[in-house]
């Protein structure tokens, strides 16, 4: 049976260095896996942050429309008609920016509860045109 002492120096070095090299490779793979998971979570957070910005801007414009609609409905004349039309255009512009983002929002990546809430937002946007007709 050959002993380690009788083997050549390159073979001895290869055997001695094999364990640390394998350990470094495994540790590196684990680190890469962890970093990839962190990158995925940051990407998910980024898409939710962008969604919240779009929603906030849209809600702001729709709330302004709601306020002008109240003034228009309570006025005896058409004093707020032009202001209402202008605000509806502003709200429609924000909604137009929001809709493609909602359509492309990744449901699987961001959870079913969020997907359900996005469905509710889409439904509310559809109902908004009927509400507008009641104001007119």
CSV table of C-alpha atoms in Angstrom, one decimal:
chain,number,residue,atom,x,y,z
A,1,UNK,CA,0.0,0.0,0.0
A,2,UNK,CA,1.6,3.3,-1.1
A,3,UNK,CA,2.0,5.8,1.7
A,4,UNK,CA,1.5,9.6,1.4
A,5,UNK,CA,5.2,10.1,2.2
A,6,UNK,CA,6.2,8.2,-0.9
A,7,UNK,CA,4.0,10.3,-3.3
A,8,UNK,CA,5.5,13.1,-5.3
A,9,UNK,CA,5.3,16.7,-4.0
A,10,UNK,CA,2.7,17.9,-6.5
A,11,UNK,CA,0.3,15.1,-5.5
A,12,UNK,CA,0.8,15.9,-1.8
A,13,UNK,CA,0.1,19.6,-2.4
A,14,UNK,CA,-3.0,18.7,-4.4
A,15,UNK,CA,-4.3,16.5,-1.6
A,16,UNK,CA,-3.5,19.1,1.1
A,17,UNK,CA,-5.1,22.0,-0.9
A,18,UNK,CA,-8.2,20.1,-2.1
A,19,UNK,CA,-10.2,20.5,1.2
A,20,UNK,CA,-9.8,24.3,1.5
A,21,UNK,CA,-10.5,24.8,-2.2
A,22,UNK,CA,-13.7,22.7,-2.0
A,23,UNK,CA,-14.6,24.6,1.2
A,24,UNK,CA,-14.1,27.9,-0.6
A,25,UNK,CA,-16.1,26.8,-3.6
A,26,UNK,CA,-19.1,25.7,-1.4
A,27,UNK,CA,-18.9,28.9,0.7
A,28,UNK,CA,-18.8,31.0,-2.6
A,29,UNK,CA,-21.8,29.1,-4.0
A,30,UNK,CA,-23.8,29.7,-0.8
A,31,UNK,CA,-22.8,33.4,-0.8
A,32,UNK,CA,-23.9,33.8,-4.4
A,33,UNK,CA,-27.2,32.0,-3.6
A,34,UNK,CA,-27.8,34.4,-0.7
A,35,UNK,CA,-27.0,37.5,-2.8
A,36,UNK,CA,-29.3,36.3,-5.6
A,37,UNK,CA,-32.2,36.0,-3.1
A,38,UNK,CA,-31.5,39.4,-1.8
A,39,UNK,CA,-31.4,40.9,-5.3
A,40,UNK,CA,-34.8,39.2,-6.0
A,41,UNK,CA,-36.3,40.7,-2.9
A,42,UNK,CA,-34.9,44.2,-3.8
A,43,UNK,CA,-36.4,43.9,-7.3
A,44,UNK,CA,-39.8,42.9,-5.7
A,45,UNK,CA,-39.6,45.9,-3.4
A,46,UNK,CA,-38.7,48.2,-6.3
A,47,UNK,CA,-41.8,47.2,-8.3
A,48,UNK,CA,-44.0,47.7,-5.2
A,49,UNK,CA,-42.5,51.1,-4.6
A,50,UNK,CA,-43.1,52.1,-8.3
A,51,UNK,CA,-46.7,50.9,-7.9
A,52,UNK,CA,-47.2,52.9,-4.8
A,53,UNK,CA,-45.9,56.1,-6.6
A,54,UNK,CA,-48.3,55.5,-9.6
A,55,UNK,CA,-51.2,54.8,-7.3
A,56,UNK,CA,-50.5,57.9,-5.1
A,57,UNK,CA,-50.3,60.2,-8.1
A,58,UNK,CA,-53.5,58.7,-9.6
A,59,UNK,CA,-55.4,58.9,-6.3
A,60,UNK,CA,-54.3,62.6,-5.9
A,61,UNK,CA,-55.7,63.5,-9.3
A,62,UNK,CA,-58.9,61.5,-8.8
A,63,UNK,CA,-59.5,63.2,-5.4
A,64,UNK,CA,-59.1,66.6,-6.9
A,65,UNK,CA,-61.7,65.5,-9.5
A,66,UNK,CA,-64.0,64.4,-6.7
A,67,UNK,CA,-63.7,67.8,-5.0
A,68,UNK,CA,-64.5,69.7,-8.2
A,69,UNK,CA,-67.3,67.3,-9.0
A,70,UNK,CA,-68.8,68.1,-5.6
A,71,UNK,CA,-68.6,71.8,-6.4
A,72,UNK,CA,-70.0,71.3,-9.9
A,73,UNK,CA,-73.0,69.2,-8.6
A,74,UNK,CA,-73.8,71.7,-5.9
A,75,UNK,CA,-73.6,74.8,-8.1
A,76,UNK,CA,-76.8,76.0,-9.8
A,77,UNK,CA,-74.9,77.1,-12.9
A,78,UNK,CA,-72.1,75.7,-15.1
A,79,UNK,CA,-69.4,77.7,-13.1
A,80,UNK,CA,-67.2,74.6,-12.5
A,81,UNK,CA,-67.8,72.9,-15.9
A,82,UNK,CA,-64.5,73.9,-17.4
A,83,UNK,CA,-62.5,73.2,-14.2
A,84,UNK,CA,-64.1,69.7,-14.0
A,85,UNK,CA,-63.3,68.9,-17.6
A,86,UNK,CA,-59.7,70.0,-17.1
A,87,UNK,CA,-59.4,67.9,-14.0
A,88,UNK,CA,-60.9,64.9,-15.6
A,89,UNK,CA,-58.3,65.2,-18.3
A,90,UNK,CA,-55.5,65.3,-15.7
A,91,UNK,CA,-57.0,62.3,-13.9
A,92,UNK,CA,-57.4,60.4,-17.2
A,93,UNK,CA,-53.7,61.1,-18.0
A,94,UNK,CA,-52.7,59.6,-14.6
A,95,UNK,CA,-55.0,56.6,-15.1
A,96,UNK,CA,-53.5,56.1,-18.6
A,97,UNK,CA,-50.0,55.9,-17.0
A,98,UNK,CA,-51.2,53.5,-14.3
A,99,UNK,CA,-53.1,51.0,-16.4
A,100,UNK,CA,-50.2,49.6,-18.4
A,101,UNK,CA,-48.2,49.2,-15.1
A,102,UNK,CA,-51.1,47.3,-13.5
A,103,UNK,CA,-51.4,45.1,-16.6
A,104,UNK,CA,-47.7,44.2,-16.5
A,105,UNK,CA,-47.4,43.9,-12.7
A,106,UNK,CA,-46.0,40.4,-12.0
A,107,UNK,CA,-48.7,38.7,-9.9
A,108,UNK,CA,-46.7,35.6,-9.0
A,109,UNK,CA,-43.7,37.5,-7.8
A,110,UNK,CA,-45.6,40.0,-5.6
A,111,UNK,CA,-48.2,37.7,-4.0
A,112,UNK,CA,-51.8,36.8,-4.5
A,113,UNK,CA,-53.1,39.3,-2.0
A,114,UNK,CA,-51.5,42.1,-3.9
A,115,UNK,CA,-52.9,40.7,-7.2
A,116,UNK,CA,-56.4,40.7,-5.7
A,117,UNK,CA,-56.0,44.3,-4.7
A,118,UNK,CA,-54.8,45.2,-8.1
A,119,UNK,CA,-58.0,43.6,-9.5
A,120,UNK,CA,-60.1,45.7,-7.2
A,121,UNK,CA,-58.3,48.8,-8.5
A,122,UNK,CA,-59.0,47.9,-12.1
A,123,UNK,CA,-62.7,47.4,-11.2
A,124,UNK,CA,-62.9,50.8,-9.5
A,125,UNK,CA,-61.3,52.4,-12.6
A,126,UNK,CA,-64.0,50.8,-14.8
A,127,UNK,CA,-66.8,52.0,-12.4
A,128,UNK,CA,-65.4,55.5,-12.4
A,129,UNK,CA,-66.8,56.2,-15.9
A,130,UNK,CA,-70.4,55.3,-14.7
A,131,UNK,CA,-69.9,57.6,-11.7
A,132,UNK,CA,-68.8,60.4,-13.9
A,133,UNK,CA,-72.0,60.1,-16.0
A,134,UNK,CA,-74.1,60.5,-12.9
A,135,UNK,CA,-72.3,63.8,-12.1
A,136,UNK,CA,-72.8,65.1,-15.6
